[in-house]
Short mmCIF file of C-alpha atoms in Angstrom, two decimals:
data_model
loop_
_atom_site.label_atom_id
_atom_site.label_comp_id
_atom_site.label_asym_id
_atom_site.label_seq_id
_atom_site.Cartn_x
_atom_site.Cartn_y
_atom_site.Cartn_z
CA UNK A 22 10.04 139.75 128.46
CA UNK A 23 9.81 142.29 131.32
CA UNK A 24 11.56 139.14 133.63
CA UNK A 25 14.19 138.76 131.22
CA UNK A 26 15.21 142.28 131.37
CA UNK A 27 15.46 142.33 135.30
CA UNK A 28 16.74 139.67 135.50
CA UNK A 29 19.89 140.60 132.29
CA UNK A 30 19.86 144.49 134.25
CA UNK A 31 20.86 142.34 137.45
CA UNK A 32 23.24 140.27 136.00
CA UNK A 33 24.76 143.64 134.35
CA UNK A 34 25.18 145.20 137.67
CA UNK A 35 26.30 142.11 139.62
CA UNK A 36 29.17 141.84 137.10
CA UNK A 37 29.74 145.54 137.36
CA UNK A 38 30.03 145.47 141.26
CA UNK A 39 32.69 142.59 140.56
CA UNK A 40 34.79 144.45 138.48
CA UNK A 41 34.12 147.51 140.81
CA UNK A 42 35.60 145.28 143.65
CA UNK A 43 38.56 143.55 141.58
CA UNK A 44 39.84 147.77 140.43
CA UNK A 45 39.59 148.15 144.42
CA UNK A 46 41.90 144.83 145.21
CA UNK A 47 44.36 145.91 142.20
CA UNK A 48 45.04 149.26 143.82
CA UNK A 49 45.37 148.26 147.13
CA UNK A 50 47.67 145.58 145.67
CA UNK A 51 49.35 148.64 143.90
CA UNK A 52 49.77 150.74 147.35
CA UNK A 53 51.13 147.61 149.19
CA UNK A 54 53.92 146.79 146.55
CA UNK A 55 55.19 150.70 146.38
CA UNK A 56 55.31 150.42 150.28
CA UNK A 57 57.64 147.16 150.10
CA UNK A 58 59.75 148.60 147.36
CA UNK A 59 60.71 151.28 149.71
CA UNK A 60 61.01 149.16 152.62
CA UNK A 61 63.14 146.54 150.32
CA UNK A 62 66.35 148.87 150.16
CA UNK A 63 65.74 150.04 154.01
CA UNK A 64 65.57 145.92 154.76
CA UNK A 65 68.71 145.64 152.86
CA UNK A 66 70.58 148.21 154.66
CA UNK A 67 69.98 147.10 158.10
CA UNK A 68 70.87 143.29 157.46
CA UNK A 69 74.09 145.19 156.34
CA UNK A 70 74.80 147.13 159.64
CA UNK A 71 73.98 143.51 161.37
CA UNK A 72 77.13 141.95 159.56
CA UNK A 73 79.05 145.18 160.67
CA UNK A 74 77.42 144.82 164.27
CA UNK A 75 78.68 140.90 163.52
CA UNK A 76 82.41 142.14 163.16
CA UNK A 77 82.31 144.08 165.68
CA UNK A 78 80.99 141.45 168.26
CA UNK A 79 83.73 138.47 167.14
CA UNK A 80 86.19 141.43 167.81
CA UNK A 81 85.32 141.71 171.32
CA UNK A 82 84.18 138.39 171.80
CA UNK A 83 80.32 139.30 172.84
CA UNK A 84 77.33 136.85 172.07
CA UNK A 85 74.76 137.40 169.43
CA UNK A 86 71.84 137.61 171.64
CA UNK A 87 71.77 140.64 173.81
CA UNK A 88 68.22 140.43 175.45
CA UNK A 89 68.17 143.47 177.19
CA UNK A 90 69.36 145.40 174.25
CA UNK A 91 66.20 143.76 172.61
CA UNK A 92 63.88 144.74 175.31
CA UNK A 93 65.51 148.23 175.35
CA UNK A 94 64.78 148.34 170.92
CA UNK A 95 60.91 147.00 171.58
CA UNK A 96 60.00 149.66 174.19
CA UNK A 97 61.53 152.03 172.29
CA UNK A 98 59.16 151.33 169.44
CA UNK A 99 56.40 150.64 171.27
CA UNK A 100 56.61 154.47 172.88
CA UNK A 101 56.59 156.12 169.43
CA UNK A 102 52.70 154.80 169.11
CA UNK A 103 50.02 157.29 169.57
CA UNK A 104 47.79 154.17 168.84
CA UNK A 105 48.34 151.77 171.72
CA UNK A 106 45.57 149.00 169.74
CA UNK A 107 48.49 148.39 167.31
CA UNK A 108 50.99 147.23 170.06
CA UNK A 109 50.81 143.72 169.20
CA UNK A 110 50.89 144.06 165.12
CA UNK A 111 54.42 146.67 166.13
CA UNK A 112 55.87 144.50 168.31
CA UNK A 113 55.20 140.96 165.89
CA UNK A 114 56.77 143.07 163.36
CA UNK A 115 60.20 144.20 164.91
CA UNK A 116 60.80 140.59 166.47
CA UNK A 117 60.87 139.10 163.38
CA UNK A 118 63.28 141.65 162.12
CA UNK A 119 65.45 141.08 165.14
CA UNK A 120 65.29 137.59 164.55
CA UNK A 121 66.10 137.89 161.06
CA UNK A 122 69.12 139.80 162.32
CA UNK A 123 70.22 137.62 164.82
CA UNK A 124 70.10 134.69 161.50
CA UNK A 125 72.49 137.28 159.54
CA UNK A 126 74.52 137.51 162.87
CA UNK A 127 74.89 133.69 163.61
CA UNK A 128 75.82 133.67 160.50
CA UNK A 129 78.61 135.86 160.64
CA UNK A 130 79.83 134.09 163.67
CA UNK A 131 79.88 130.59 162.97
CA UNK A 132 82.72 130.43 161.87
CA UNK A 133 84.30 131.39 164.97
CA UNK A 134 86.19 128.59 167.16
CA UNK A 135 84.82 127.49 170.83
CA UNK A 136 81.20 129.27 169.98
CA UNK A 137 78.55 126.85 170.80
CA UNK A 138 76.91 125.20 167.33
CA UNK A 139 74.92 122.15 166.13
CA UNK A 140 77.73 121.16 164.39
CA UNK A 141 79.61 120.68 167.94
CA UNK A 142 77.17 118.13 168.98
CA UNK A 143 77.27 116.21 165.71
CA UNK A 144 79.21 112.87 165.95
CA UNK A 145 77.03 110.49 163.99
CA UNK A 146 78.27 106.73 163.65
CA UNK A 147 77.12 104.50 161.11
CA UNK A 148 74.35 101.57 161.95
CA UNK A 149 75.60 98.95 164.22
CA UNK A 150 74.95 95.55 162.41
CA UNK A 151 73.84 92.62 164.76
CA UNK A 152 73.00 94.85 167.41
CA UNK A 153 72.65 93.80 170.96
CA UNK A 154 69.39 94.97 172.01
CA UNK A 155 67.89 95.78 175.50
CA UNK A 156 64.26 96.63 176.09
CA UNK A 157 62.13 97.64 179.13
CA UNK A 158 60.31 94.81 180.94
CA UNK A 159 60.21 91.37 180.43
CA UNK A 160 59.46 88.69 177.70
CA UNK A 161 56.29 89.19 176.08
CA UNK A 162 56.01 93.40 177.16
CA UNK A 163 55.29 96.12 174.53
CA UNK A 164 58.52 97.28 174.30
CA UNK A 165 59.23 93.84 173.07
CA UNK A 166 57.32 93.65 170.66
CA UNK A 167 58.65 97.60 169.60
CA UNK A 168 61.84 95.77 169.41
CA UNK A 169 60.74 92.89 167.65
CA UNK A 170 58.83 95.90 164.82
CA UNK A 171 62.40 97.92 164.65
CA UNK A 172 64.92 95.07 164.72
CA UNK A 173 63.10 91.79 163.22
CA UNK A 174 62.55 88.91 165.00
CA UNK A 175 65.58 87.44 164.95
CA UNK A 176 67.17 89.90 166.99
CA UNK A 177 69.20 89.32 169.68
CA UNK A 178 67.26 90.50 172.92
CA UNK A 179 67.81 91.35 176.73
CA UNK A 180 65.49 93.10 179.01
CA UNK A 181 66.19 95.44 181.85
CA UNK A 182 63.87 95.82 184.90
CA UNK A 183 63.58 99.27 184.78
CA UNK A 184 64.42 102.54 182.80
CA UNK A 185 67.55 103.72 183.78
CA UNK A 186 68.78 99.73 183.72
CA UNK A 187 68.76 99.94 180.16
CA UNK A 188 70.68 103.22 179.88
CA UNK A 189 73.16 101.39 182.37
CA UNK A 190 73.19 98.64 179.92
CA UNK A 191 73.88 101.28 177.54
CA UNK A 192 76.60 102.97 179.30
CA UNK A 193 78.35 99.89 180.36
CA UNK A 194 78.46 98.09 176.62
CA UNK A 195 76.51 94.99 177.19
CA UNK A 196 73.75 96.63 174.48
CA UNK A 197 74.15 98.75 171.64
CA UNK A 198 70.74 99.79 171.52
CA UNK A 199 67.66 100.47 173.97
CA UNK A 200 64.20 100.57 173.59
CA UNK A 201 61.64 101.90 175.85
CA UNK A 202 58.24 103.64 175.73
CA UNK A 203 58.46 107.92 175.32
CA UNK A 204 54.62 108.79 175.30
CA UNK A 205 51.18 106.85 174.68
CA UNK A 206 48.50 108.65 172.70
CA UNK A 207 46.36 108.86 175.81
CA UNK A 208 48.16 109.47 178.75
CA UNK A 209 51.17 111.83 177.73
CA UNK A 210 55.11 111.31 178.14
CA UNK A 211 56.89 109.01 180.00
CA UNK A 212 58.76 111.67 181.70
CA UNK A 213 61.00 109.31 183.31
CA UNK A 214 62.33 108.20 180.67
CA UNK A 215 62.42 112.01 179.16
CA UNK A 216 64.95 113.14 182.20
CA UNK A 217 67.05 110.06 181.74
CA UNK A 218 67.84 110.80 178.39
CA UNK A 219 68.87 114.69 179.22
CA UNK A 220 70.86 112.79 182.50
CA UNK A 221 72.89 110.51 180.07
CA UNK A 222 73.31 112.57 177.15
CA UNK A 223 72.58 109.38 174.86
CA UNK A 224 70.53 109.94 171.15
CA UNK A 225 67.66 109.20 169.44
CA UNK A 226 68.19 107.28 166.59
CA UNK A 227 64.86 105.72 165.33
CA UNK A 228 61.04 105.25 166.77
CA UNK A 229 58.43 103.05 166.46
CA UNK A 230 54.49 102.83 167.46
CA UNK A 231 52.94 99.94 169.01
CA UNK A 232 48.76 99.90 169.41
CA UNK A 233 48.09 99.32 173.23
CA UNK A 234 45.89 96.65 173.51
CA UNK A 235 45.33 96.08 177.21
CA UNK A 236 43.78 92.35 178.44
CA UNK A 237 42.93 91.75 182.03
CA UNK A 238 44.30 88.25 183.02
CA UNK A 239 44.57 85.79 185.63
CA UNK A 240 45.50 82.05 186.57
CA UNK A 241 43.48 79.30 185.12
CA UNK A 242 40.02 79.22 186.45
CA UNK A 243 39.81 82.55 187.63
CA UNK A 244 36.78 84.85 187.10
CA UNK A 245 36.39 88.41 186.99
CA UNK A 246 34.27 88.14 190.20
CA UNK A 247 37.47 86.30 192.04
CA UNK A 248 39.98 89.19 191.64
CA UNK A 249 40.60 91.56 194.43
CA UNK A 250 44.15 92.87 193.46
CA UNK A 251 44.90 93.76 189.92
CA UNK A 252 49.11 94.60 189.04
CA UNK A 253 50.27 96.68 186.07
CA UNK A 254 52.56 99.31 185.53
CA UNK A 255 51.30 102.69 185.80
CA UNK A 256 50.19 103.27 182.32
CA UNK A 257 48.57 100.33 182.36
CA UNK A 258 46.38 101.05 184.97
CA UNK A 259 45.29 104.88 183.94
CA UNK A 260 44.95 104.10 180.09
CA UNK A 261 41.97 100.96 181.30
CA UNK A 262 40.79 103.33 184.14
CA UNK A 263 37.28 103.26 182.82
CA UNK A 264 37.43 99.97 182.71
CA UNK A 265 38.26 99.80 186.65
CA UNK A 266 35.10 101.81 187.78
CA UNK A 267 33.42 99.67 185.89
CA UNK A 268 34.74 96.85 188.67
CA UNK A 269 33.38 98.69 191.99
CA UNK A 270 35.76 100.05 194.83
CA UNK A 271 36.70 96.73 196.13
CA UNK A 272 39.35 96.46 193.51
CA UNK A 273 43.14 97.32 194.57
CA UNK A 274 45.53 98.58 191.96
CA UNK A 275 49.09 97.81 192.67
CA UNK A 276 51.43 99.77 190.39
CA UNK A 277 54.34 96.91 189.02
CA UNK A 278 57.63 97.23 187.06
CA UNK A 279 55.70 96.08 183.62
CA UNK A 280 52.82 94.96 182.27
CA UNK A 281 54.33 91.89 181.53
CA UNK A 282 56.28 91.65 184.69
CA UNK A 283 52.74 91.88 186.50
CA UNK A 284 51.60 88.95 183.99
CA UNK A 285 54.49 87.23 185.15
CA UNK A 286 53.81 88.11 188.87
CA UNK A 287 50.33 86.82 189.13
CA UNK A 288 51.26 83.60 187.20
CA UNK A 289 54.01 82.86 189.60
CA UNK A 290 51.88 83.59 192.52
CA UNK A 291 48.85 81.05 191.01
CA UNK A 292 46.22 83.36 193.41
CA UNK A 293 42.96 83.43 191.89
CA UNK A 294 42.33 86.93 193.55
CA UNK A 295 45.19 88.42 191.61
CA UNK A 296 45.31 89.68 187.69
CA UNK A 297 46.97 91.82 185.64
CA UNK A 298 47.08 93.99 182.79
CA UNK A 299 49.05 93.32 180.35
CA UNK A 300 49.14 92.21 176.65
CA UNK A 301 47.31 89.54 174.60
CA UNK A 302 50.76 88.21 174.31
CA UNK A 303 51.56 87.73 177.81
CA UNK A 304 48.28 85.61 178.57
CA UNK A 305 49.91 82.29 176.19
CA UNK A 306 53.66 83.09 177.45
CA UNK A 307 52.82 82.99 181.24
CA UNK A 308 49.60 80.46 181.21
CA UNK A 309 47.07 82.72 182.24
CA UNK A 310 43.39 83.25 181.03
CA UNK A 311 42.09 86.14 179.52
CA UNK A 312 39.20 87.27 181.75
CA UNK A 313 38.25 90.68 179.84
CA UNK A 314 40.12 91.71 176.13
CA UNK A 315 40.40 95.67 174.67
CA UNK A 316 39.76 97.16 178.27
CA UNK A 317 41.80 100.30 177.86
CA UNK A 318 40.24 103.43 177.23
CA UNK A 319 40.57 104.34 173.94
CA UNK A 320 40.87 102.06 171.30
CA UNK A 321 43.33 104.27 169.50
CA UNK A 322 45.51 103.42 172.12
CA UNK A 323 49.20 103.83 170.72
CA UNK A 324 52.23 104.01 172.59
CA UNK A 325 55.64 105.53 170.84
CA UNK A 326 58.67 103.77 172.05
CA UNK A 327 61.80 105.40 170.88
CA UNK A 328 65.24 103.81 169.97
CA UNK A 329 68.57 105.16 172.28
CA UNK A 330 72.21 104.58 171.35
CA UNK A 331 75.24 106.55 173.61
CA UNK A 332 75.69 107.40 169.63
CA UNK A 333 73.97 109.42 167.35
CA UNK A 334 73.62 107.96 163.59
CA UNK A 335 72.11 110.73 161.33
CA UNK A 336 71.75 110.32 157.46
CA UNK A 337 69.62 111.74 154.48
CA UNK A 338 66.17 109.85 155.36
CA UNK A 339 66.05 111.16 159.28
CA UNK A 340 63.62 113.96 159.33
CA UNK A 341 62.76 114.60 162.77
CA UNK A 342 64.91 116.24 165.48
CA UNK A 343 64.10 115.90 169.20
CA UNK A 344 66.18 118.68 171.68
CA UNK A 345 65.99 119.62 175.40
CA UNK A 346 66.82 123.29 176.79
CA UNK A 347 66.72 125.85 179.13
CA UNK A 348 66.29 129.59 178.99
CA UNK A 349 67.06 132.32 181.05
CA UNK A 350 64.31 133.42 183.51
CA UNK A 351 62.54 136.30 181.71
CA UNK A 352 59.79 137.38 180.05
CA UNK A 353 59.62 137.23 176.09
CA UNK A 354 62.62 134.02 175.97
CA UNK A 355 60.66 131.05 175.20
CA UNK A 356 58.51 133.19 172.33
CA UNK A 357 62.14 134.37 171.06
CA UNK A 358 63.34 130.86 170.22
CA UNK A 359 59.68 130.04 169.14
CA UNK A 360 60.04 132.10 166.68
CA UNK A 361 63.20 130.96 165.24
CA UNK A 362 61.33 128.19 164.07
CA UNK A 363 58.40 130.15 162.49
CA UNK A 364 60.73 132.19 160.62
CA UNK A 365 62.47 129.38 159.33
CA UNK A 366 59.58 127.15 158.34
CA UNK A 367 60.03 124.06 160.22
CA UNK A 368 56.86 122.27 161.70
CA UNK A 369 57.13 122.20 165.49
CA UNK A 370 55.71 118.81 166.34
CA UNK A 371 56.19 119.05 170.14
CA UNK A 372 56.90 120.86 173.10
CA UNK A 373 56.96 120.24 176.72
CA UNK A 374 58.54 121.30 179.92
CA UNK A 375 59.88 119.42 182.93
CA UNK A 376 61.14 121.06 186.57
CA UNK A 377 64.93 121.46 186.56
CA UNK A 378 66.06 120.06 190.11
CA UNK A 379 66.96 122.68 193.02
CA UNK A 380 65.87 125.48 190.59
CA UNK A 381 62.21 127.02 191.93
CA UNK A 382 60.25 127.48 188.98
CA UNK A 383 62.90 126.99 186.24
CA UNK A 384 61.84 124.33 183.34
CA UNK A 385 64.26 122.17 180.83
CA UNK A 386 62.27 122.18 178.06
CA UNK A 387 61.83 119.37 175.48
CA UNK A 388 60.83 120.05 171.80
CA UNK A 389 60.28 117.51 168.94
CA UNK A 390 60.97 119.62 164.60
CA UNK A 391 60.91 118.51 161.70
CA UNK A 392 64.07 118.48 159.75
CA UNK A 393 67.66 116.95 158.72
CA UNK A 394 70.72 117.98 159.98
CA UNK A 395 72.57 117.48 156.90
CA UNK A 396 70.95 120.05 155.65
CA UNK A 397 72.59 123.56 155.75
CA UNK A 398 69.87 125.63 156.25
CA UNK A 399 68.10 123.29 159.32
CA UNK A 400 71.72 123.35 161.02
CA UNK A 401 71.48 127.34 160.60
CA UNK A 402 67.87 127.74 162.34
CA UNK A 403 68.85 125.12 164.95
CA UNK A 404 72.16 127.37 165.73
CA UNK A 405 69.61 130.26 166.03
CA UNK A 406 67.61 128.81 168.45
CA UNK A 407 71.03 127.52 170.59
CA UNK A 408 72.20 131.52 170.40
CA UNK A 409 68.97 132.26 172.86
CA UNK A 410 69.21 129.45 175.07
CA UNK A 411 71.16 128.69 178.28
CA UNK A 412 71.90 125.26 177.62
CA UNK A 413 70.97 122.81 174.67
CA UNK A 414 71.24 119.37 173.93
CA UNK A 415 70.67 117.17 170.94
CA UNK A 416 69.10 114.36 171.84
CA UNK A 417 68.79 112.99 168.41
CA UNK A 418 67.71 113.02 164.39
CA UNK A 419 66.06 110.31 163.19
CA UNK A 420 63.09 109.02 160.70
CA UNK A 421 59.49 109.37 161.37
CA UNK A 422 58.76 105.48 161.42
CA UNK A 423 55.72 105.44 158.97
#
C-alpha cells in the first residue's frame, strides 16, 4: 500500500507539472498574439506607403530595387541596437519586410510597358509532332538512348559530333529538338553544355535520366592485360576512375568526343592495345568484347540529359523552371534574390555559378525551382527575383520526368 501511494502522489505531481507547463505555453501564446495584433495594422500601413512609394516611382520612371537605399534602411536599424547578439535575428527580420515590399511594388509596376517581366520572355509553342531529333555522339551513346526514353523508338534520329553542333543543328532547322547530357549524379554539370544554352538563348522543354552503366571494351580477342590506351569522353573516364587505379600507371587515358565515338574508334582501329568506355550497347553495335562490365564508380550512376528547342513549350503539367543570371557586384545581392524564393515558397532545387568572360570575378549564375509559369503567383515571385538582377534569362519550364 505504501508503493501505491508514491507511486499515485508521483503521478499527481507529474500531471500537475504538465498542466503547470501547458498555463506557461498558453500565456506566452497569449503575449505573442497581442504583439502581432499590434504589429498587424503597423504591417498594413507600410505595404500601403509601398503602393504610394509604387506611384511615385512609375511617375519618374525609377526601378523597384534601390540597393543602396536598402543598405542605407539596414544600418539604420542595425545602429538603434544596444544588443549587438541580436544583429542577425534584426536584420532577417527587416529583409523580409523589404522583400515583401518590393512584392507589393512589382506589383504595382507590372503593368507598366518596356519594364522587364517573365511574361516578356514567354513565347511558348505547342509540341512539334514528328520531330526531327539530334543527339550528342554517335549511334549506340547515352544520349541515344535519352532520346530513344523521351521520343520512342521510332523516332527519327541524327547525331552531332559535339555540343554546340547540335545547337547549330538547332539554329539552322535541320532538328527541332536536341538532346544532350546537363549533369551526372557523380561528377556534377556539364558546364559546356550549361554556357551554350545561356550563348543561344534556346529552352528547356523536357528531361530525362539515363543510369550510367560504364563497360570497358575492346576488339575481339583482347584481354584486359593487352590494353595500353583506353578512349572515352571525359565523364567517362572520371565517373570509372577507381576502376583505372585499379589497372596500374601504365594505362593512358585519351579523352574522345563520346563514349560511343571511342567504341567506334577502337573498333575501327582493330588494335588489341586499345579499349574504351562506353555502354553495354556499344559492345554488339561496333563488334567489340566486353573485357570488364559496371566499372564506374558508383553504381547509382545517373546522368540527366535535358531536351532543347530554339522554342519554349510550357503547359499545366511543367513544374520545374531552370534560369541563368547575373547580379551586381556587392555584398548582400545573391541572399536578396534568395530570398525571394523563401518568401514565396518555392523549393530551390539548384544553384550554381559559372565565370562570366572578360569580367574578373563576376559569375552568371544558374538556378533550377520548382513551379509553373501559368500560374499567377510563380510569374509574380519570378518577376521579383528579375527586379534584383542585372540580367535574366529563361532558359525553360518543363516536367520533372518521373
Amino acid at each position: 500500500h505504501t508503493a501505491y501511494r508514491r507511486q499515485r502522489q508521483m503521478c499527481i505531481r507529474d500531471r500537475n507539472n504538465t498542466c503547470s507547463q501547458k498555463n506557461r505555453l498558453d500565456i506566452l501564446r497569449e503575449e505573442i498574439d497581442k504583439i502581432d495584433k499590434e504589429l498587424l495594422p503597423l504591417f498594413l500601413k507600410r505595404m500601403d506607403l509601398c503602393s504610394s512609394v509604387a506611384d511615385y516611382k512609375r511617375s519618374v520612371g525609377k526601378p523597384v530595387l534601390d540597393s543602396e537605399r536598402e543598405k542605407q534602411v539596414l544600418k539604420s536599424k542595425m545602429d538603434l541596437l544596444t544588443d549587438k547578439s541580436r544583429e542577425n535575428e534584426v536584420y532577417e527580420f527587416f529583409t523580409a519586410i523589404m522583400s515583401i515590399s518590393r512584392d507589393r511594388q512589382t506589383r504595382e509596376l507590372s503593368r507598366d510597358k518596356g519594364r522587364k517581366r517573365i511574361e516578356d520572355m514567354l513565347n511558348p509553342k505547342p509540341h512539334i509532332q514528328n520531330p526531327r531529333i539530334v543527339f550528342y555522339g554517335v549511334k549506340g551513346s547515352y544520349s541515344e538512348e535519352a532520346a530513344i526514353k523521351y521520343f520512342g523508338a521510332e523516332s527519327n534520329r541524327t547525331n552531332a559530333d559535339s555540343f554546340e553542333a547540335a545547337f547549330l543543328s538547332l539554329k539552322n532547322n535541320k532538328s527541332d529538338y536536341a538532346v544532350l547530357p546537363i549533369e551526372n549524379s557523380n561528377t556534377g554539370t556539364i558546364v559546356d553544355v550549361m554556357d551554350l544554352l545561356e550563348k543561344y538563348g534556346y529552352f528547356i522543354i523536357g528531361e530525362v535520366d539515363i543510369p550510367i552503366r560504364h563497360c570497358l571494351m575492346g576488339v575481339k580477342g583482347s584481354k584486359v592485360s593487352d590494353i595500353k590506351y583506353i578512349y572515352s569522353h571525359e565523364q567517362g573516364i572520371m565517373q570509372s576512375s577507381g576502376f583505372l587505379k585499379t589497372l596500374g600507371n601504365d594505362i593512358i587515358c585519351r579523352e574522345y568526343y563520346s563514349t560511343a565515338k571511342s567504341a567506334e574508334k577502337v573498333a575501327n582501329d582493330n588494335n588489341p592495345v586499345q579499349a574504351a568506355i562506353a555502354g553495354k550497347q556499344n559492345a554488339e553495335i561496333y563488334g567489340l568484347d566486353i573485357l570488364a562490365e559496371d566499372i564506374n564508380n558508383s553504381d547509382k550512376n545517373t546522368t540527366r540529359f535535358i531536351v532543347v528547342s530554339v522554342n519554349s513549350e510550357i503547359d499545366v503539367m511543367c513544374n520545374k523552371i531552370s534560369a541563368a543570371f547575373t547580379l551586381p557586384h556587392e555584398s548582400g545581392e545573391l541572399h536578396r534574390v534568395l530570398a525571394c524564393f523563401a518568401h514565396g515558397d518555392l523549393n530551390l532545387l539548384k544553384l550554381e555559378s559559372r565565370p562570366l568572360d572578360n569580367k574578373n570575378f563576376e559569375y552568371m549564375f544558374f538556378v533550377d525551382y520548382t513551379g509553373n509559369l501559368l500560374d499567377e503567383k510563380v510569374r509574380q515571385i519570378t518577376n521579383n527575383v528579375i527586379e534584383g538582377t542585372g540580367e535574366f534569362k529563361l532558359l525553360g519550364n518543363y516536367k520533372i520526368k518521373e
